[in-house]
Coordinates of C-alpha atoms in Angstrom, one line a residue:
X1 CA 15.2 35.2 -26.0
X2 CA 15.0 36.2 -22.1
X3 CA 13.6 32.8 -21.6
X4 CA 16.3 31.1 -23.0
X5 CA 18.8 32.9 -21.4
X6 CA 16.8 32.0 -18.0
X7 CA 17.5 28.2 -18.7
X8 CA 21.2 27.8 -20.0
X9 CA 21.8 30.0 -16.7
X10 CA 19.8 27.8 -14.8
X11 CA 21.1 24.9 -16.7
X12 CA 24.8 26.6 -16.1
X13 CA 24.3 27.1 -12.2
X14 CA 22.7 23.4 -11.6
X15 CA 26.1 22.2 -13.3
X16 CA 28.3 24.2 -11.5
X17 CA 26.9 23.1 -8.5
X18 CA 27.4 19.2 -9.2
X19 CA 30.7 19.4 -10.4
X20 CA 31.9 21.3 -6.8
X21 CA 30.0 18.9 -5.1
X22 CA 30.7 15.5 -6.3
X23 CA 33.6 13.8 -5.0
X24 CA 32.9 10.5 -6.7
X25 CA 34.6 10.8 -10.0
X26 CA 34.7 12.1 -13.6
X27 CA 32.0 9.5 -14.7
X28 CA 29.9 10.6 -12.3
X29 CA 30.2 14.1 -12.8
X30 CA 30.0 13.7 -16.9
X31 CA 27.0 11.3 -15.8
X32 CA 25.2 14.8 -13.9
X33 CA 26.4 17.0 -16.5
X34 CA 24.5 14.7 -19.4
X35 CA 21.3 14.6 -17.2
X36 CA 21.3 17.7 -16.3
X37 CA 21.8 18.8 -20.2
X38 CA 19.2 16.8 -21.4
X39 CA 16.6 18.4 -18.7
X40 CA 17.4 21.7 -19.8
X41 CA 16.8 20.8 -23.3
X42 CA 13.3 19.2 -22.7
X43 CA 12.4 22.4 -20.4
X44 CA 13.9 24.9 -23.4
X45 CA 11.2 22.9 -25.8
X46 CA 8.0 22.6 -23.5
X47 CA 6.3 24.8 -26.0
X48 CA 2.5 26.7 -25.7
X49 CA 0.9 23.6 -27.7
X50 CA 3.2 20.8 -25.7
X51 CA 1.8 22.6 -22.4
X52 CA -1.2 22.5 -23.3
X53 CA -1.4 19.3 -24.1
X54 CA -0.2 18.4 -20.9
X55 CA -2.2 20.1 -18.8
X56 CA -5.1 18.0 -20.6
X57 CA -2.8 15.1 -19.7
X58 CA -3.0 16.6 -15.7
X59 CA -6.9 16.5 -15.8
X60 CA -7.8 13.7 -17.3
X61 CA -5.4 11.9 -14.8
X62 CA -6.5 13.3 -11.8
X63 CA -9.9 13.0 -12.7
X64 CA -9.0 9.1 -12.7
X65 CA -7.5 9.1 -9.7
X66 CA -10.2 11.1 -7.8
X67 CA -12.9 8.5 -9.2
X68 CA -11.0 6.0 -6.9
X69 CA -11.3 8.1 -3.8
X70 CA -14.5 9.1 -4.9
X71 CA -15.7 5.3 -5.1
X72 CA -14.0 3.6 -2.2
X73 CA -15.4 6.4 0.3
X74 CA -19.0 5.8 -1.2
X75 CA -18.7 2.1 -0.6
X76 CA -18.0 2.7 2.9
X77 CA -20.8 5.0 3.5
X78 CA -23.0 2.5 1.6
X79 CA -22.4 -0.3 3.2
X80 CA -24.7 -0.8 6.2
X81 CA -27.8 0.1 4.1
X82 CA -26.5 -2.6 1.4
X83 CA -26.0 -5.0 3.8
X84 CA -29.8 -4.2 5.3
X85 CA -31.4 -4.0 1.8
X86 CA -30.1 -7.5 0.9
X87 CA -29.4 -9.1 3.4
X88 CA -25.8 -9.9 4.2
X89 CA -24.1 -10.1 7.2
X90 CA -21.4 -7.7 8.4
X91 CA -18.4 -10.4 6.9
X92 CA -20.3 -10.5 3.8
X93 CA -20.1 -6.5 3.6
X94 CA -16.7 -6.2 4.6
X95 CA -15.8 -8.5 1.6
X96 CA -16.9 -6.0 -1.2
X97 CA -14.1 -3.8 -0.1
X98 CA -11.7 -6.7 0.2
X99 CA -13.2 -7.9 -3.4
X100 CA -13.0 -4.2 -5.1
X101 CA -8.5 -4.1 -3.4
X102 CA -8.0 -7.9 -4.8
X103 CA -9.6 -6.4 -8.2
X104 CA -7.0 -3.7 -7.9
X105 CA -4.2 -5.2 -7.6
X106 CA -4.8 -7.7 -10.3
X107 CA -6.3 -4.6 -12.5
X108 CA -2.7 -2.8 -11.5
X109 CA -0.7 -5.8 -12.7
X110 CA -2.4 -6.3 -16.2
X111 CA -3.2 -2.9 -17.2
X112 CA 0.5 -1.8 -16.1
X113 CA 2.0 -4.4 -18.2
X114 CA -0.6 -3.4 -21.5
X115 CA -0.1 0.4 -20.9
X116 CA 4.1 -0.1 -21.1
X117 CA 3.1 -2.5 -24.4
X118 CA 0.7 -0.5 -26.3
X119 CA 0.0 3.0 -24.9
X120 CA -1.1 4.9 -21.8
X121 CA -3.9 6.8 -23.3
X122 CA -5.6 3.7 -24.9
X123 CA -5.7 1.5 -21.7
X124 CA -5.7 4.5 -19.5
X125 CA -9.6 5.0 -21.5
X126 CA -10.0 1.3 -21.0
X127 CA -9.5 1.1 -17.5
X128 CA -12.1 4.1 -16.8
X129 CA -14.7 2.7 -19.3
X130 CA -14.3 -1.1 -16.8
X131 CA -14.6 0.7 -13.6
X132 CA -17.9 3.0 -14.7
X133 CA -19.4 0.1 -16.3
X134 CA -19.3 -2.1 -13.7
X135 CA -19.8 0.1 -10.7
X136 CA -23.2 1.1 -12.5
X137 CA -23.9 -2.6 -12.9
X138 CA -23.5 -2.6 -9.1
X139 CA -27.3 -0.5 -9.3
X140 CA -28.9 -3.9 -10.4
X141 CA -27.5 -5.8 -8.0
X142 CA -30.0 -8.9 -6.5
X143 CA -27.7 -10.2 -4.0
X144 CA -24.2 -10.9 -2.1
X145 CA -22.2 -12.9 -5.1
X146 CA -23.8 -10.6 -8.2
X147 CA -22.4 -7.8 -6.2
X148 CA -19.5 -9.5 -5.2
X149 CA -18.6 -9.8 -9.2
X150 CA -19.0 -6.5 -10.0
X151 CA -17.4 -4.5 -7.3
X152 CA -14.1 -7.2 -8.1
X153 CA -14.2 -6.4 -11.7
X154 CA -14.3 -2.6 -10.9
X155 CA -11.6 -2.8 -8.9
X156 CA -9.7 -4.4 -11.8
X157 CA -10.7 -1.2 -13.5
X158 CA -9.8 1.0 -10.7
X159 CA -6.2 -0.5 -10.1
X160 CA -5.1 0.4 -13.5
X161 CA -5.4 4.1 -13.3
X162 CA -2.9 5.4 -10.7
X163 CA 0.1 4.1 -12.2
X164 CA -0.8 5.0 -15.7
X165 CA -2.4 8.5 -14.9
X166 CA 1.1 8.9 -13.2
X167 CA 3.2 7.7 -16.1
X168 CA 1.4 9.9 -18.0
X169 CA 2.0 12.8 -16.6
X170 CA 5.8 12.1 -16.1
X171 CA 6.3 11.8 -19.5
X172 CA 4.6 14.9 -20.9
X173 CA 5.5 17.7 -18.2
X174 CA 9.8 18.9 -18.1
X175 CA 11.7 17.2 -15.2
X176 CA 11.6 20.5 -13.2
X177 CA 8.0 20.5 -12.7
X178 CA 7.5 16.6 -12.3
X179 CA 7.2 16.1 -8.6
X180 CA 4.3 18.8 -8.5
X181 CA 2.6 17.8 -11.1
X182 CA 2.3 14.1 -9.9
X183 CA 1.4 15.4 -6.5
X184 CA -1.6 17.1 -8.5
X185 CA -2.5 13.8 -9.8
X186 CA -2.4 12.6 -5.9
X187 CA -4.6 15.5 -5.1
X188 CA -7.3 14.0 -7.2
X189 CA -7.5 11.5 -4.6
X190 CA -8.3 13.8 -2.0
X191 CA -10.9 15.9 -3.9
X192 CA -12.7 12.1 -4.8
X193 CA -13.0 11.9 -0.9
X194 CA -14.1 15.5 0.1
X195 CA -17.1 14.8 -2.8
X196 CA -17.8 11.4 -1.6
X197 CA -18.1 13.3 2.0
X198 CA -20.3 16.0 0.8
X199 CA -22.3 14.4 -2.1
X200 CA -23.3 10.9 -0.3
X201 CA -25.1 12.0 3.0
X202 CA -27.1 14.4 0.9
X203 CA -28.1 11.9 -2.3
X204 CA -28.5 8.7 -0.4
X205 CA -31.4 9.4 1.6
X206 CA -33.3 10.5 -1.5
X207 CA -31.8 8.1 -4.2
X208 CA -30.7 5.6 -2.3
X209 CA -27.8 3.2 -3.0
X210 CA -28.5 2.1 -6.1
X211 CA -28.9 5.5 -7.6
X212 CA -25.5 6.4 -5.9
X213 CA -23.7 3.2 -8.2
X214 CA -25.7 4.3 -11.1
X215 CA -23.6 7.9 -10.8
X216 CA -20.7 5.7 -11.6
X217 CA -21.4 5.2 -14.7
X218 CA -20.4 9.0 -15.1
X219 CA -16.6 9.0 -15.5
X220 CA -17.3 7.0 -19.0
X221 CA -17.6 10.8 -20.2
X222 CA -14.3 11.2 -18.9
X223 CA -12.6 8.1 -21.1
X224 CA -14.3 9.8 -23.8
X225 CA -12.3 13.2 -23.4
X226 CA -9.3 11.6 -23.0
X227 CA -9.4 9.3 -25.7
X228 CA -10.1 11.9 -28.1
X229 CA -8.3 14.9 -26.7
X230 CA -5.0 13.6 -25.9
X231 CA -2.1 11.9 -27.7
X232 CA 0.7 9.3 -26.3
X233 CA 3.7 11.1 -24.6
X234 CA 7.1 11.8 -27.1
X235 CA 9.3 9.6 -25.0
X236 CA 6.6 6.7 -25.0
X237 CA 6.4 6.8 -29.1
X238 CA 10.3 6.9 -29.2
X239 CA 11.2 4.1 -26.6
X240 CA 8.8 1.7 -28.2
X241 CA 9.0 2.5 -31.9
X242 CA 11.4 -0.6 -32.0
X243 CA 10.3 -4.4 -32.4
X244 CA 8.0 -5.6 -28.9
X245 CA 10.0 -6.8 -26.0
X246 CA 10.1 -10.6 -25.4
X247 CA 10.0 -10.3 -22.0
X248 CA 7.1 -9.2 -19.5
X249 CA 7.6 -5.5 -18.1
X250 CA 7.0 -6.8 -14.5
X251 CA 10.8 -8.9 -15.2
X252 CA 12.3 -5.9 -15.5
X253 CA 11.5 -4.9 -11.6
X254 CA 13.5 -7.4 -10.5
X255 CA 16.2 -7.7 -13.8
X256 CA 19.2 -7.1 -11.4
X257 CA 20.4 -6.7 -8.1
X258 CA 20.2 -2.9 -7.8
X259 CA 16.6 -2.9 -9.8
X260 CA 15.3 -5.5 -7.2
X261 CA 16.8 -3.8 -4.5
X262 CA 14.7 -0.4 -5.2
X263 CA 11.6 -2.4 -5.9
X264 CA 11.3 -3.7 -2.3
X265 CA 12.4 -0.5 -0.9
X266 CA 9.6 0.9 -2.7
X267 CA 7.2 -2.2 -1.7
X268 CA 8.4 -0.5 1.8
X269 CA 7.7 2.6 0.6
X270 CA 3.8 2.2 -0.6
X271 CA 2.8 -0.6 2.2
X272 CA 3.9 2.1 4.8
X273 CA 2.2 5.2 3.5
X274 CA -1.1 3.1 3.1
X275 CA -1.1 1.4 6.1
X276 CA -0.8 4.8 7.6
X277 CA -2.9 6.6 5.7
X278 CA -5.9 3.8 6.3
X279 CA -5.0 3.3 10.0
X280 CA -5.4 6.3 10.5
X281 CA -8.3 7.5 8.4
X282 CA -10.1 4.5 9.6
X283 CA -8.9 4.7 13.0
X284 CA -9.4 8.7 13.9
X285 CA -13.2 8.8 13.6
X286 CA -13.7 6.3 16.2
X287 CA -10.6 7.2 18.5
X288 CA -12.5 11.0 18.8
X289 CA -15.7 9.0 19.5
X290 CA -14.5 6.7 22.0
X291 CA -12.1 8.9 24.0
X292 CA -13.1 12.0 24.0
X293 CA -16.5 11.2 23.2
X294 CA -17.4 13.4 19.9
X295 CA -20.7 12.9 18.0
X296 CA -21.0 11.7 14.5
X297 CA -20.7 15.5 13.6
X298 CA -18.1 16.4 15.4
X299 CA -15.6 13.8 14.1
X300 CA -16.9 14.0 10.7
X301 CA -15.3 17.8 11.3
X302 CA -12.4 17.0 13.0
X303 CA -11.7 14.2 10.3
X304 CA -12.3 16.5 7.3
X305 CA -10.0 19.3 8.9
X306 CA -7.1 16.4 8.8
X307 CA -8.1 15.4 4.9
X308 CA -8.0 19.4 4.7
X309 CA -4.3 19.1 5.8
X310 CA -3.2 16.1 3.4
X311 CA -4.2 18.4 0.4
X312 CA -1.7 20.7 1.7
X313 CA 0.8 18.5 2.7
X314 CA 0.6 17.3 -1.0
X315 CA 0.5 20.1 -2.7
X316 CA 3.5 21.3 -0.9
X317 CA 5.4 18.2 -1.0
X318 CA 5.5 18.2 -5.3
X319 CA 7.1 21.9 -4.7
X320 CA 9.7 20.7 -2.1
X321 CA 10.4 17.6 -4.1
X322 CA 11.3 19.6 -6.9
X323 CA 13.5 22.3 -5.4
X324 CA 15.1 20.3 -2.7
X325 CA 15.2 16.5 -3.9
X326 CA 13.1 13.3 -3.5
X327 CA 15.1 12.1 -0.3
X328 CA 15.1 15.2 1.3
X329 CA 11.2 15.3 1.1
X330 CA 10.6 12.2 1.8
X331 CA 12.5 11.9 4.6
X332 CA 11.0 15.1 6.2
X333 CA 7.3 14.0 5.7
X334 CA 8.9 10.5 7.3
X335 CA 10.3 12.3 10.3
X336 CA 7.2 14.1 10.5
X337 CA 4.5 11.1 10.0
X338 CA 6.2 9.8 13.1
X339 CA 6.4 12.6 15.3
X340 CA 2.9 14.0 15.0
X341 CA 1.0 10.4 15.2
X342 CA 3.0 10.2 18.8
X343 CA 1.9 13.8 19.4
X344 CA -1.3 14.1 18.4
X345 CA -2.2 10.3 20.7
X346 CA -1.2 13.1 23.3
X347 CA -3.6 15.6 22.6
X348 CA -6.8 16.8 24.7
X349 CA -7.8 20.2 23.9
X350 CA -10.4 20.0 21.3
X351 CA -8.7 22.9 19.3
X352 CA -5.3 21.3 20.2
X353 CA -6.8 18.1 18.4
X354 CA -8.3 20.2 14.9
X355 CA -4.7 21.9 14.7
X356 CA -3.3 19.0 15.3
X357 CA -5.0 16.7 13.0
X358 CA -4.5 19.0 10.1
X359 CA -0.7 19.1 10.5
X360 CA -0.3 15.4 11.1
X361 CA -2.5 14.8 7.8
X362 CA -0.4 16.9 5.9
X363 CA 2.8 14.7 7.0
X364 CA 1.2 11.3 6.9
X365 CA -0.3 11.1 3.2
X366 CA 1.6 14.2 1.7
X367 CA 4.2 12.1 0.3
X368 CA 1.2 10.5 -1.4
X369 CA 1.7 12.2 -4.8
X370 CA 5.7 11.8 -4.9
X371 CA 5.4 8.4 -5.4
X372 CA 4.8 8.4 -8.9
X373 CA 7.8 11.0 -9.5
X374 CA 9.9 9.1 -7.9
X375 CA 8.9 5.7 -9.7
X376 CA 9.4 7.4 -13.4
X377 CA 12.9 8.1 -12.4
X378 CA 13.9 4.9 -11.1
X379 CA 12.2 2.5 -14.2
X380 CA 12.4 2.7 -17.8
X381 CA 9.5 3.8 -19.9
X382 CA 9.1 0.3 -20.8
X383 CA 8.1 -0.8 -17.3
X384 CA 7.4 2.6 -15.8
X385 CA 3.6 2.2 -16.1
X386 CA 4.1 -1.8 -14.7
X387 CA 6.2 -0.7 -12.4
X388 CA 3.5 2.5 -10.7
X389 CA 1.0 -0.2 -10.3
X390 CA 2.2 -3.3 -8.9
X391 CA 4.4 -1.5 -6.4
X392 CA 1.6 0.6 -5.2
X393 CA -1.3 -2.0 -5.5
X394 CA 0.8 -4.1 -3.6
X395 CA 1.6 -1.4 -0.8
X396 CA -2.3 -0.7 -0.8
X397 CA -3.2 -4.5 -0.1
X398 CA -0.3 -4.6 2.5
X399 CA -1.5 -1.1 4.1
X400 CA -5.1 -2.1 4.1
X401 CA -4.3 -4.1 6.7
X402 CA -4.1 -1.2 9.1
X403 CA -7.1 -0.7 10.4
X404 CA -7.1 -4.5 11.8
X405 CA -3.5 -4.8 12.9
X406 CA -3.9 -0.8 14.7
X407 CA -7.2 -2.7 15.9
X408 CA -5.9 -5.6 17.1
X409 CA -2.5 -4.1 19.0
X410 CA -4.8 -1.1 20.9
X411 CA -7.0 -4.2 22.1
X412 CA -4.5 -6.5 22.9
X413 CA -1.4 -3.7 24.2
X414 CA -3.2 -0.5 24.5
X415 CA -3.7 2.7 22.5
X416 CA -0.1 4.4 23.1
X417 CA 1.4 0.6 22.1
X418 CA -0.5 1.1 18.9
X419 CA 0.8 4.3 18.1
X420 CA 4.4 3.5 18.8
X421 CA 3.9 0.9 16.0
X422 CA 2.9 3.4 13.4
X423 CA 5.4 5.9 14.5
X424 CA 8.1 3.0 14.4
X425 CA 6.9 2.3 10.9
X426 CA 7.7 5.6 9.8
X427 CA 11.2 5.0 11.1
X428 CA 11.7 1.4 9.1
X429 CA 10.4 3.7 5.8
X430 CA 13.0 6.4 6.3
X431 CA 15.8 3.8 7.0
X432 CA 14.4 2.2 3.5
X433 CA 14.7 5.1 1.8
X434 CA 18.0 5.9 2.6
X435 CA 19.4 2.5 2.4
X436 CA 17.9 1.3 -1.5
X437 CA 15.9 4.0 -3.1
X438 CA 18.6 6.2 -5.0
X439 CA 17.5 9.8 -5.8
X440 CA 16.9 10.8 -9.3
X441 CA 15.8 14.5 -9.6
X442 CA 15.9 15.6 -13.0
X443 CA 16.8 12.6 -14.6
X444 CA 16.1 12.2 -18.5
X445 CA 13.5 9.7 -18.6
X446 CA 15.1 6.5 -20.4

């Protein structure tokens, strides 16, 4: 009984609220009011067993998403002994991460579209099953274009599981709560990086690099549990219990003005927050080593003190999202991202540089996890999944350019040139937000 009061007064207060608010008419308030009704409902039935369920829904999507951290971090470690063991040159070894992103965002594409056709749990299974399978087959590897095939193909299996993991999770946890718990799925990310960190310098030497792609084949336990512990989401059975669409779920990105204008902002959105995230990432390591000059272990601290910071930044930003907005949020890690990149280029003091590099972590990949929030509000259940993946896979092979271009403008203009190009990139995001992505807190999911 308590409970329930505790929501219609909730529900009551959230109303009251819009309707002194909004200036913009009747429809718009009655528009609110309906929203904000249907929220309460869904919170008032998020029962023990429907919690439950979705907290298995939490795990078994973050564990997907940390496999991706986990893997790409490996790869990188991995590569100069690859390269050694068989040969190739440093172009050939650069193409297996190219080969594992072009897999992803052709993975994204197709297993979006088949999760929004025939159910995230099924292809979310798929998807894991693809990328262990194949990342093990990397272990019995003989040369450059055997390799080649199989990192591609696990990337196809790799680019499928953010948007779906993310979709998932939208659609089983109550709108108050769905900001923080997609920023949990984002924090899988981050844990598959601090084990990569921790786990490959100590197994490599003794099992070498094939042994370290034969621990792939692992997360095919994972498909396992959730294939046979969890069940499609409500509001996916309902939406789709009609006949099939004729149309592709991608059309439906771009199926009107106002639809396409959101799906570029967001294009913005994604390419910035990679190219940040890998520019800087990629680029911190050696900018300790070269200008200050820090050994390998000392950057390796410095670097895992900043990762240290985008968990927080995170894990805070699902809380902020959901008491304060999406814009709001976003726009504040924006502001940040900006400010601190410029700051910390400033920095000399190597205590300056640890506090400094965990506070602009937490700014510059925070938002990381309020992407897929923010993409379940803005696209029907019937593209939702579709829609995660090809906007972000697309960000990530725009933003993996970072490295080079933050490469190439330090060489060609000079470091502080460099970082006035990230900070103005943060500036283009925030004006992209504000001028095409609407904010949809609460929103029933349609």
């Amino acid at each position: 009984m308590n409970s329930g009061l505790r929501v219609c007064d909730r529900f009551a207060r959230h109303c009251f609220v819009r309707f002194e608010t909004s200036s913009l008419g009747q429809g718009i308030i009655m528009s609110h009011f309906e929203g904000t009704a249907d929220s309460a409902i869904l919170e008032s039935n998020f029962t023990p067993a429907k919690e439950h369920e979705a907290r298995k829904a939490l795990l078994g999507s973050a564990l997907g998403y940390a496999m991706d951290g986990f893997d790409l971090l490996i790869l990188g470690f991995m590569l100069r002994v690859i390269s050694s063991d068989l040969g190739f040159g440093p172009a050939q070894g650069a193409s297996l991460v190219t080969a594992t992103l072009i897999g992803a965002v052709i993975g994204g594409i197709v297993f979006g579209m088949l999760s929004d056709r025939i159910g995230r749990v099924r292809v979310l299974t798929w998807t894991i099953v693809l990328f262990a399978v194949f990342t093990g087959m990397c272990a019995l590897a003989q040369g450059y274009w055997d390799l080649l095939i199989y990192r591609t193909i696990a990337g196809i299996g790799l680019g499928g599981e953010f948007g779906i993991g993310m979709a998932l999770v939208a659609e089983v946890w109550p709108a108050s709560k769905r900001a923080r718990v997609s920023s949990y799925v984002g924090l899988g990310w981050q844990l598959g990086v601090l084990a990569a960190a921790i786990v490959t310098p100590i197994l490599l030497p003794v099992i070498g690099w094939r042994g370290m792609f034969a621990i792939g084949i692992l997360p095919a336990i994972a498909a396992y549990f959730i294939r046979h512990n969890l069940h499609e989401p409500d509001v996916f059975v309902e939406r789709t219990a009609g006949p099939p669409a004729t149309s592709l779920p991608i059309n439906l990105l771009v199926k009107d003005v106002e639809t396409t204008k959101i799906s570029i902002g967001m294009i913005i959105l994604c390419s910035v927050q990679n190219f940040g995230y890998y520019g800087v990432m990629i680029w911190l390591p050696n900018y300790l080593s070269s200008r200050f000059g820090f050994g390998l272990a000392q950057s390796a601290t410095w670097t895992a003190v900043t990762i240290a910071g985008m968990a927080v930044g995170i894990f805070v930003f699902g809380h902020v999202a959901d008491r304060l907005g999406r814009r709001p949020a976003f726009i504040t890690y924006m502001l940040g991202a900006a400010i601190m990149v410029v700051v910390y280029s400033k920095l000399t003091d190597p205590t300056a540089l640890l506090i400094g590099g965990a506070i602009m972590g937490l700014f510059v990949n925070g938002m990381l996890g309020g992407y897929g929030a923010l993409m379940s509000e803005l696209y029907p259940t019937t593209a939702r999944a579709t829609a995660q993946n090809v906007l972000f896979n697309v960000g990530r092979a725009i933003g993996g350019l970072g490295p080079i271009v933050v490469s190439a403008v330090a060489a060609a203009y000079g470091f502080d040139t460099a970082i006035a190009l990230l900070a103005l990139l943060y500036i283009v995001d925030m004006l992209a937000f504000l001028l095409l992505i609407p904010d949809r807190r609460g929103a029933e999911l349609t």
